Coordinates of C-alpha atoms in Angstrom, one line a residue:
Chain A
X1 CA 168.6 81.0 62.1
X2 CA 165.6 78.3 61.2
X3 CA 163.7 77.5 57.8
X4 CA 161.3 80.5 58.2
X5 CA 163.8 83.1 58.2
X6 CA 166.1 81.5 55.9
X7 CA 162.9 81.6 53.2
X8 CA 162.3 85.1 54.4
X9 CA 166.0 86.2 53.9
X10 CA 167.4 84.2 51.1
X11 CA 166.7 86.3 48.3
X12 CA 168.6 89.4 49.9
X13 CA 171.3 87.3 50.7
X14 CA 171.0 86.0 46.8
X15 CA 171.1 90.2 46.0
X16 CA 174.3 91.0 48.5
X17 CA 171.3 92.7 50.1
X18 CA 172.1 91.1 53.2
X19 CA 174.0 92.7 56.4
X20 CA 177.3 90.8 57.4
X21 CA 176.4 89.2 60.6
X22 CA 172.8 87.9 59.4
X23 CA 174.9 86.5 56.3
X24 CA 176.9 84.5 58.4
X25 CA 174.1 83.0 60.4
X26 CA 172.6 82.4 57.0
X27 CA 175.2 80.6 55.4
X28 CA 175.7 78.3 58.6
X29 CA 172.0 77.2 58.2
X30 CA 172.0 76.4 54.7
X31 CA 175.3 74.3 55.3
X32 CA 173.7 72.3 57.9
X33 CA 169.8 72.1 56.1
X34 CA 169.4 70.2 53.0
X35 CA 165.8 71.9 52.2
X36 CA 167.5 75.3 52.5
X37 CA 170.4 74.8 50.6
X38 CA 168.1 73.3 47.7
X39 CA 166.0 76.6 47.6
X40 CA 169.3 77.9 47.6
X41 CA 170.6 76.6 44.8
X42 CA 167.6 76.4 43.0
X43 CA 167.8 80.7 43.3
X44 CA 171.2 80.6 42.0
X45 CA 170.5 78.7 38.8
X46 CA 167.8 80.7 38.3
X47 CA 169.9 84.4 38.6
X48 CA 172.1 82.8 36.4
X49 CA 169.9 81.9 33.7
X50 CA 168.4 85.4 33.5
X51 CA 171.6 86.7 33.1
X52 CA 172.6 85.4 29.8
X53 CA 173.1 87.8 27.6
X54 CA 170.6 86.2 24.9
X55 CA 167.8 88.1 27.0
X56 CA 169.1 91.9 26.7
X57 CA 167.6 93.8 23.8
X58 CA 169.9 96.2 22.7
X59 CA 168.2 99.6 21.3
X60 CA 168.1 98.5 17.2
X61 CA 170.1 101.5 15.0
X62 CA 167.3 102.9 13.7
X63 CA 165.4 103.7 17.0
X64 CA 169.0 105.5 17.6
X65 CA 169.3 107.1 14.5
X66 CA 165.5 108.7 14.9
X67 CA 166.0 110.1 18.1
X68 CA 169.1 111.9 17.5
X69 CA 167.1 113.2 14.5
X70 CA 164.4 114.0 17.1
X71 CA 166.8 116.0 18.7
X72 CA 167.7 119.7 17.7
X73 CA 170.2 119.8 15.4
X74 CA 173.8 122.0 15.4
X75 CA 172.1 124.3 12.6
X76 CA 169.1 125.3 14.8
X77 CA 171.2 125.6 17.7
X78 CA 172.0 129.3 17.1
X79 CA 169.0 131.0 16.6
X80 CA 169.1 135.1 16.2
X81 CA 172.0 137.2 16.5
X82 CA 169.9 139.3 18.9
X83 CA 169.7 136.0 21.2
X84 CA 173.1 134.9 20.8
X85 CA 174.4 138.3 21.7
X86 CA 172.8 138.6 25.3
X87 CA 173.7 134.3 25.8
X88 CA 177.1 135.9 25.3
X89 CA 177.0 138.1 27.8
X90 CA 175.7 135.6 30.3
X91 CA 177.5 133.2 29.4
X92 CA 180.8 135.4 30.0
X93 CA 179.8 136.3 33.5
X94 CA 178.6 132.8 34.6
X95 CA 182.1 131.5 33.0
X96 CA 183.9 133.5 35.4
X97 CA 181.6 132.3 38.0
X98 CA 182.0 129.2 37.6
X99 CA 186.2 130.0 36.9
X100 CA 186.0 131.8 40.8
X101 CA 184.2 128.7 42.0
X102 CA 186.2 126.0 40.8
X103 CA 189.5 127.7 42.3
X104 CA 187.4 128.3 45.7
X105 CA 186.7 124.6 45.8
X106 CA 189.7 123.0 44.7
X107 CA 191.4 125.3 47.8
X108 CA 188.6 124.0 50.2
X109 CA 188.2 120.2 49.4
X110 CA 191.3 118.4 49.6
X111 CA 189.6 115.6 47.5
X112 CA 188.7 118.4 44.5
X113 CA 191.9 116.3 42.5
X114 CA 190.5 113.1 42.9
X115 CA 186.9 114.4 41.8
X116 CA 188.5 115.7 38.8
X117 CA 190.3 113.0 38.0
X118 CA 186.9 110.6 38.9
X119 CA 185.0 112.8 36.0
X120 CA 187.6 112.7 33.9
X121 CA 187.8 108.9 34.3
X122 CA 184.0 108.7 33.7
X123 CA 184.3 110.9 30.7
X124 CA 186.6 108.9 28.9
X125 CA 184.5 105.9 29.7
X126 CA 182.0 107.1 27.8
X127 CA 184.1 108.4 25.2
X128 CA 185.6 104.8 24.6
X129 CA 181.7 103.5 24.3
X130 CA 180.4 106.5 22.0
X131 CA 183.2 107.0 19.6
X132 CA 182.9 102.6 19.1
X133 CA 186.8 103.1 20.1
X134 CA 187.0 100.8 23.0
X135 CA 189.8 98.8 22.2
X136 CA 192.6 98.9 20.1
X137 CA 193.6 95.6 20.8
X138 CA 191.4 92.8 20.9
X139 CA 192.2 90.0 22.5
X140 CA 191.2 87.7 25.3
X141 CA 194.5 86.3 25.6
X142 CA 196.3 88.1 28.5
X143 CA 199.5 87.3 26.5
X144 CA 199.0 89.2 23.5
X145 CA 197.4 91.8 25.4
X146 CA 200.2 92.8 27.3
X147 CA 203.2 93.1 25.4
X148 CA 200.9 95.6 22.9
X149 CA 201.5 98.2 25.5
X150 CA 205.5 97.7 24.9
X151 CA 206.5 100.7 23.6
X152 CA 203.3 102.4 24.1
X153 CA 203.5 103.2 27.8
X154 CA 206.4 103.5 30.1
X155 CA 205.4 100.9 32.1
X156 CA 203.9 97.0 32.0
X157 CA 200.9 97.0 33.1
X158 CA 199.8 93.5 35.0
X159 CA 197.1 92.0 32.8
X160 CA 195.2 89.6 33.7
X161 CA 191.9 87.4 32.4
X162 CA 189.1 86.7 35.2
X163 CA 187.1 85.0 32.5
X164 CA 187.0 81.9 35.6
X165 CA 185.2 85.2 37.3
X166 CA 183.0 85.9 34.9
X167 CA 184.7 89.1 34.2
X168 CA 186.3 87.9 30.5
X169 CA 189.1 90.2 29.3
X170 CA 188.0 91.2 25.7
X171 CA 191.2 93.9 25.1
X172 CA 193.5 96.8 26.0
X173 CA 193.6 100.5 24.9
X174 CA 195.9 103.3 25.1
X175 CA 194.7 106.4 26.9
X176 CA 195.2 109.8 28.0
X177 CA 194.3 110.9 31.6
X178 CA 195.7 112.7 34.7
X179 CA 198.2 114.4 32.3
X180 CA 199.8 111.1 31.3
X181 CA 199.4 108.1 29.2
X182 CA 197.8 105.0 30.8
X183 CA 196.8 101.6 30.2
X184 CA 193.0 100.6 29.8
X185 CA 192.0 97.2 30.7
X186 CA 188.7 96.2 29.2
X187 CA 186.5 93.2 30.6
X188 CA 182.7 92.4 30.1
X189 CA 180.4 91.1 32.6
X190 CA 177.7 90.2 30.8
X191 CA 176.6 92.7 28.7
X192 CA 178.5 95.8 30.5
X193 CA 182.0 96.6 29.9
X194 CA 184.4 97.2 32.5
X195 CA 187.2 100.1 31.9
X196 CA 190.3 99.4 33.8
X197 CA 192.9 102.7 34.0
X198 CA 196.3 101.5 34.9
X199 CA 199.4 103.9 35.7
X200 CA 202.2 103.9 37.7
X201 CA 202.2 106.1 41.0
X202 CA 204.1 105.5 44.1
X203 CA 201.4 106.0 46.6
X204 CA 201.2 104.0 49.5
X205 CA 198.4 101.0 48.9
X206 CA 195.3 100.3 49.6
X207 CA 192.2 98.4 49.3
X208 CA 189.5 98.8 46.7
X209 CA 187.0 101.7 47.3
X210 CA 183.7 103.1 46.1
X211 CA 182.9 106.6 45.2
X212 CA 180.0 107.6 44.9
X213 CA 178.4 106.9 41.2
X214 CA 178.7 109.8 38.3
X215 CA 175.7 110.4 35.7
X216 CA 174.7 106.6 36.3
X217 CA 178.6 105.0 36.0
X218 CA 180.5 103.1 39.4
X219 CA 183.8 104.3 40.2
X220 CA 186.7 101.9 42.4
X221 CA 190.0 102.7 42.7
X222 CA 192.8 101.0 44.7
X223 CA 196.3 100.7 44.7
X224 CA 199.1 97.9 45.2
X225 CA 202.2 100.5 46.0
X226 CA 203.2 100.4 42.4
X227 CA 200.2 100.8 40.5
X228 CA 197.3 103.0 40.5
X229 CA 194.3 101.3 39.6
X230 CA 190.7 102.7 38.4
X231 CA 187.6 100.8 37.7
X232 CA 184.8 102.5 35.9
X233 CA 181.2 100.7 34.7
X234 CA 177.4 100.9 34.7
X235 CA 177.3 97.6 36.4
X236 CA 176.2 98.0 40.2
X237 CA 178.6 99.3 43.0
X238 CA 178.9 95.5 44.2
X239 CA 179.2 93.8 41.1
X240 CA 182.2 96.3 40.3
X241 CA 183.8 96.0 43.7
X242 CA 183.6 92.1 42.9
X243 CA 185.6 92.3 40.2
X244 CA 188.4 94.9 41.9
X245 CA 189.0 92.1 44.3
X246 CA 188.9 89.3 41.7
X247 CA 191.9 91.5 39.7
X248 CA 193.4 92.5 42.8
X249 CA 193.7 88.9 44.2
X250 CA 194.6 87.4 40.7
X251 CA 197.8 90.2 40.7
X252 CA 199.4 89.1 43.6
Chain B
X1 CA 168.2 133.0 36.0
X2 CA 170.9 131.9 33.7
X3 CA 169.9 131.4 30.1
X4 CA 170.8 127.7 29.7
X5 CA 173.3 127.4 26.7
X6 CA 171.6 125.2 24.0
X7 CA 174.5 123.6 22.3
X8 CA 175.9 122.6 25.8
X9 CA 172.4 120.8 26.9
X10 CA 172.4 119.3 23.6
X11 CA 176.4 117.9 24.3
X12 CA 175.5 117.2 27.9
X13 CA 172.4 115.0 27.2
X14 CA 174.4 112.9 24.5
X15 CA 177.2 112.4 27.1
X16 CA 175.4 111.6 30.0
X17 CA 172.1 110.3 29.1
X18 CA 172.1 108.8 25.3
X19 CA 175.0 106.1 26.5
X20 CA 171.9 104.3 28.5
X21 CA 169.2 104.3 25.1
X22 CA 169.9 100.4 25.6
X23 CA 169.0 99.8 29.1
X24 CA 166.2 102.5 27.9
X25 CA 165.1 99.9 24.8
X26 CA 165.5 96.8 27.1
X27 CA 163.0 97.6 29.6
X28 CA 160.6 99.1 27.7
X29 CA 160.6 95.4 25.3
X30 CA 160.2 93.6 28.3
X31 CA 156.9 95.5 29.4
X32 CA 155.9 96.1 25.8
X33 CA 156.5 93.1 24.8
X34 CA 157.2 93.6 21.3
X35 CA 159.7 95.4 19.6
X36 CA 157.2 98.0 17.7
X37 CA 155.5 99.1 21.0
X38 CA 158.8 99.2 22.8
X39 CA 160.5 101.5 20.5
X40 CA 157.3 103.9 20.5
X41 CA 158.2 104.2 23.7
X42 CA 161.7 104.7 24.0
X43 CA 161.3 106.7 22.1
X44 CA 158.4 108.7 23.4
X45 CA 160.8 108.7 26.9
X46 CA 163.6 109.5 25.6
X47 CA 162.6 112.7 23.7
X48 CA 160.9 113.8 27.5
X49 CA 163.9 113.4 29.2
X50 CA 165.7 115.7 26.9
X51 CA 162.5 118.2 27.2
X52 CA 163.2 117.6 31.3
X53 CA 167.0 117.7 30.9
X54 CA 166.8 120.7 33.1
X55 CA 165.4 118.8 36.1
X56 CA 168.4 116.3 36.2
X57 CA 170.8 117.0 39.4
X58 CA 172.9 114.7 37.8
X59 CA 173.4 111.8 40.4
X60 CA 172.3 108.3 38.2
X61 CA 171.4 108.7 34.7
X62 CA 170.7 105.3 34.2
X63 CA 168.0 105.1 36.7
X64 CA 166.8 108.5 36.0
X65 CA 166.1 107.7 32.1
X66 CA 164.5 104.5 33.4
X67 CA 162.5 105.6 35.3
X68 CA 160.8 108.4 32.8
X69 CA 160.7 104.9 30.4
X70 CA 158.3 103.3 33.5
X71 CA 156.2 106.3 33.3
X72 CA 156.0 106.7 29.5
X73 CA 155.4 102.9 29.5
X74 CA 152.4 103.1 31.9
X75 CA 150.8 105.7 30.6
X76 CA 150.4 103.8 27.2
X77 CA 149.4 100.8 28.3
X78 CA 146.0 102.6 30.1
X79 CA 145.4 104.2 27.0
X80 CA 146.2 101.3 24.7
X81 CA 145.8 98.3 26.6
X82 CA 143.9 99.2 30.2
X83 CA 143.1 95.6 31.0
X84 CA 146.6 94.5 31.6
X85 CA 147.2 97.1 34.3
X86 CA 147.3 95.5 37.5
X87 CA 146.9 91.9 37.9
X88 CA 146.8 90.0 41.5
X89 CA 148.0 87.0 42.5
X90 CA 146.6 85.5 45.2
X91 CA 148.6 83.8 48.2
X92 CA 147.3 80.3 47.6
X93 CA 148.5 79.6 44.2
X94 CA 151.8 80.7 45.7
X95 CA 151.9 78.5 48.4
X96 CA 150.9 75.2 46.2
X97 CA 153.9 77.1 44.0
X98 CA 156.3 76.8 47.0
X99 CA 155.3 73.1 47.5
X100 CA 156.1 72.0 44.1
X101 CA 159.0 74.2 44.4
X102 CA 161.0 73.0 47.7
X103 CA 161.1 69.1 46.4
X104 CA 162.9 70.0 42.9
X105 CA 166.9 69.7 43.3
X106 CA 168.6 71.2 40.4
X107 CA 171.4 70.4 37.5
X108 CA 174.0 73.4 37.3
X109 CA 172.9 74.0 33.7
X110 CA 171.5 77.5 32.4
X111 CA 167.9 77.0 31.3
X112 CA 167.4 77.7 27.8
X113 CA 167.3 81.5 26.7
X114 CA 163.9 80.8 24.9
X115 CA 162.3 79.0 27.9
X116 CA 163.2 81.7 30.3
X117 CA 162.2 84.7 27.6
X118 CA 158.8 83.5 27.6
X119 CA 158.9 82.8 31.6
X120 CA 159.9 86.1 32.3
X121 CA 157.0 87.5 29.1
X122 CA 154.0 85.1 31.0
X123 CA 154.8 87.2 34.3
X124 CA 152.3 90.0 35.4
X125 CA 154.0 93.4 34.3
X126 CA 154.8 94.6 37.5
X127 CA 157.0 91.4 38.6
X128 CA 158.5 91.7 35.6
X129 CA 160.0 95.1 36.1
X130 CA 161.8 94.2 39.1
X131 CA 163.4 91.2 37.6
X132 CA 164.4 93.3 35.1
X133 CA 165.5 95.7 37.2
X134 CA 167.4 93.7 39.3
X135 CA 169.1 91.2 37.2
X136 CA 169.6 92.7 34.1
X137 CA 170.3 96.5 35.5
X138 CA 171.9 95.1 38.6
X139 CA 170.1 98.3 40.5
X140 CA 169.8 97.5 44.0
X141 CA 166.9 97.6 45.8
X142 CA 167.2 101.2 47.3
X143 CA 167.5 102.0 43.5
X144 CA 165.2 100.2 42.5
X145 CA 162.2 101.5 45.0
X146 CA 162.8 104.5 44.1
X147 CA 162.8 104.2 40.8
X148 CA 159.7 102.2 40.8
X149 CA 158.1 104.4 43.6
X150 CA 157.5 101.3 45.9
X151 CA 158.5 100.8 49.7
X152 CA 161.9 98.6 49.4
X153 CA 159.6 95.9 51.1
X154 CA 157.4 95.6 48.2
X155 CA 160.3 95.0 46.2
X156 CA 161.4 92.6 47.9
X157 CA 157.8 90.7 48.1
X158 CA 157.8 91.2 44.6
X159 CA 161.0 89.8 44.0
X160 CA 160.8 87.0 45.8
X161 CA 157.2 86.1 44.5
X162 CA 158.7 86.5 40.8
X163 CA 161.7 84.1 41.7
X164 CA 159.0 81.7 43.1
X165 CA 156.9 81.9 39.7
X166 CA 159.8 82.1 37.6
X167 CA 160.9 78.6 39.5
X168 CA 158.0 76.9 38.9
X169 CA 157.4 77.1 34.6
X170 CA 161.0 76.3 34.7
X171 CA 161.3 73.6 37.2
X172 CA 161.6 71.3 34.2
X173 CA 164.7 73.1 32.5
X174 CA 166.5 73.0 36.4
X175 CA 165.6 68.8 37.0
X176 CA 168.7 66.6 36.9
X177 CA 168.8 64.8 33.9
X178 CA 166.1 67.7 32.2
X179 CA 167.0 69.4 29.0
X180 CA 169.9 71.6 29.9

């Protein structure tokens, strides 16, 4: 690869945008060109600085507070009897529609459980944002934040801080899922949290993988033979995978 | 056609949509440009995507809301500012850009928020989308085409000619030695 295509490619490569082999040949030119590797560093300091979190405007309350006014309250929710009567009736037969259809597809997809269990992970994501309940504990101190699960699960979860990552740990929670308790891990990355679901499963391991996203949220989930391990956030599908492999590295 | 439950749209909007009002906010302040215009239209988007609810299929939310916030956005700015919409930048500033550019090595430091809030501000509106976009959102460029209805090529162009702008009013902040 020479100077021209380096120019023409570097900002993919800066993006992960960038296919495997071409990334090699890439990162061999900049090594060995002094030009290139200044662009290239000049493009990293720059991504970095427009990352800080000084930059993101968070919506102010009272912008929140009108719209949910803006939006139709519980009271007007019900209108007429005469309306809420037929609803009803719909409502009955498309609820044992959708009953028929759920048991048809969880007998035809062998991965309907681990859909389930993906929205359900995604759900109480959300849940943990909404209800301002993400953490029970907070702490960035991997030491206080593990033993506060003694006692709490059945189990020690591995806790661990990839601040050096940039994916600080900021605190743990206890939560329900899969018909069990589980640990929650949280980290931030700049302004997006990062919900880690820990449990204990014997299944055999494996490396971390994407699903596909759910109503805007990443999902990874791996697993190192005694753990179970699920990864839910709004950050991009790479971004997240980085920091499955930064956690699953720093656990072993 | 089944009657679509009210309460349930209501529930399912708040769940799946509300939780992005912040990336919503964000990049309607960064085209706006100031925090009364920006929640105007937020707001404005936000109300139409639950009017339009019914045309989710439910894949991103995120990108989906964001992308009724670009609309929204342009919209108001023909009607209240039309002579922003739309300005070209012609190759040959970029190219003296790139030569100013390629001799500068740089510290490791992070430029100063308030340096890099106004470079980002002083860039023509559709650059700054994509950097907003791409670094704050962290969509990718797939993503990011589509929500911005441009070929992935043209974000890229863009991208890359926003870097090289961005570069150059900061050059001082990335000097060794310069302000940190």
């Amino acid at each position: 690869m020479n100077c021209r295509d380096t120019n023409l490619l570097i900002n993919a490569y800066a993006d992960g945008e960038l296919d495997a082999a071409r990334t090699l040949e890439l990162e061999q030119h900049v090594q060995s060109c002094a030009e290139c590797k200044c662009a290239w560093e000049n493009i990293r300091a720059l991504k970095k600085s427009l990352k800080q979190d000084a930059l993101y405007f968070a919506a102010p309350a009272d912008l929140r507070q009108r719209i949910k006014a803006s939006l139709p309250s519980p009271a007007k929710r019900i209108s007429t009897r005469a309306a809420w009567s037929w609803n009803w009736l719909t409502t009955a037969f498309s609820g044992a529609f959708a009953v028929c259809l759920a048991l048809l597809l969880t007998m035809t997809i062998p991965h309907g459980q681990e859909n389930r269990l993906a929205d359900e992970i995604v759900s109480e994501h959300i849940r943990s944002m909404m209800a301002n309940h993400v953490m029970d504990v907070v702490s960035t101190d991997q030491h206080t934040v593990k033993p506060w699960f003694n006692g709490k699960v059945d189990f020690s979860p591995p806790v661990r801080d990839l601040a050096a990552q940039d994916f600080p740990l900021v605190g743990g929670r206890l939560d329900y899922l899969n018909g069990r308790n589980v640990a929650a891990l949280i980290f931030q990355h700049h302004k997006h949290i990062i919900n880690l679901f820990i449990w204990p499963s014997k299944q055999t391991s494996s490396q971390p993988a994407a699903l596909p996203s759910r109503q805007g949220f990443h999902l990874v989930h791996w697993s190192d033979g005694d753990m179970i391990y699920w990864a839910v956030s709004d950050l991009n599908e790479t971004e997240l995978m980085d920091f499955a492999h930064a956690f699953n590295t720093a656990s072993h | 056609m089944v009657p679509v439950d009210e309460r349930e749209r209501l529930n399912l909007f708040e769940q799946t949509v509300l939780p992005h009002l912040d990336a919503a906010y964000n990049l309607a302040r960064w085209l706006a440009g100031n925090d009364h215009d920006a929640q105007d239209v937020a707001q404005e988007a936000t109300l139409r995507a639950f009017r339009f609810f019914g045309n989710f299929r439910g894949e991103n939310a995120r990108a989906w809301l964001l992308t009724i916030v670009r609309n929204t956005f342009y919209t108001w700015l023909r009607k209240n500012r039309p002579q922003e919409t739309m300005v070209e930048i012609n190759d040959e500033t970029l190219a003296n850009e790139d030569a100013l550019i390629e001799t500068n090595a740089v510290s490791n430091s992070t430029a100063d928020a308030e340096l890099v809030r106004q470079a980002i501000a002083e860039l023509p509106v559709e650059f700054r989308e994509i950097v907003v976009l791409r670094e704050m959102e962290g969509f990718s460029y797939k993503e990011i085409a589509e929500l911005a209805d441009v070929p992935i090529g043209t974000v890229m162009s863009r991208l890359a000619r926003a870097r090289k702008l961005l570069q150059h009013r900061l050059a001082a902040e990335f000097k060794p030695g310069g302000p940190s």
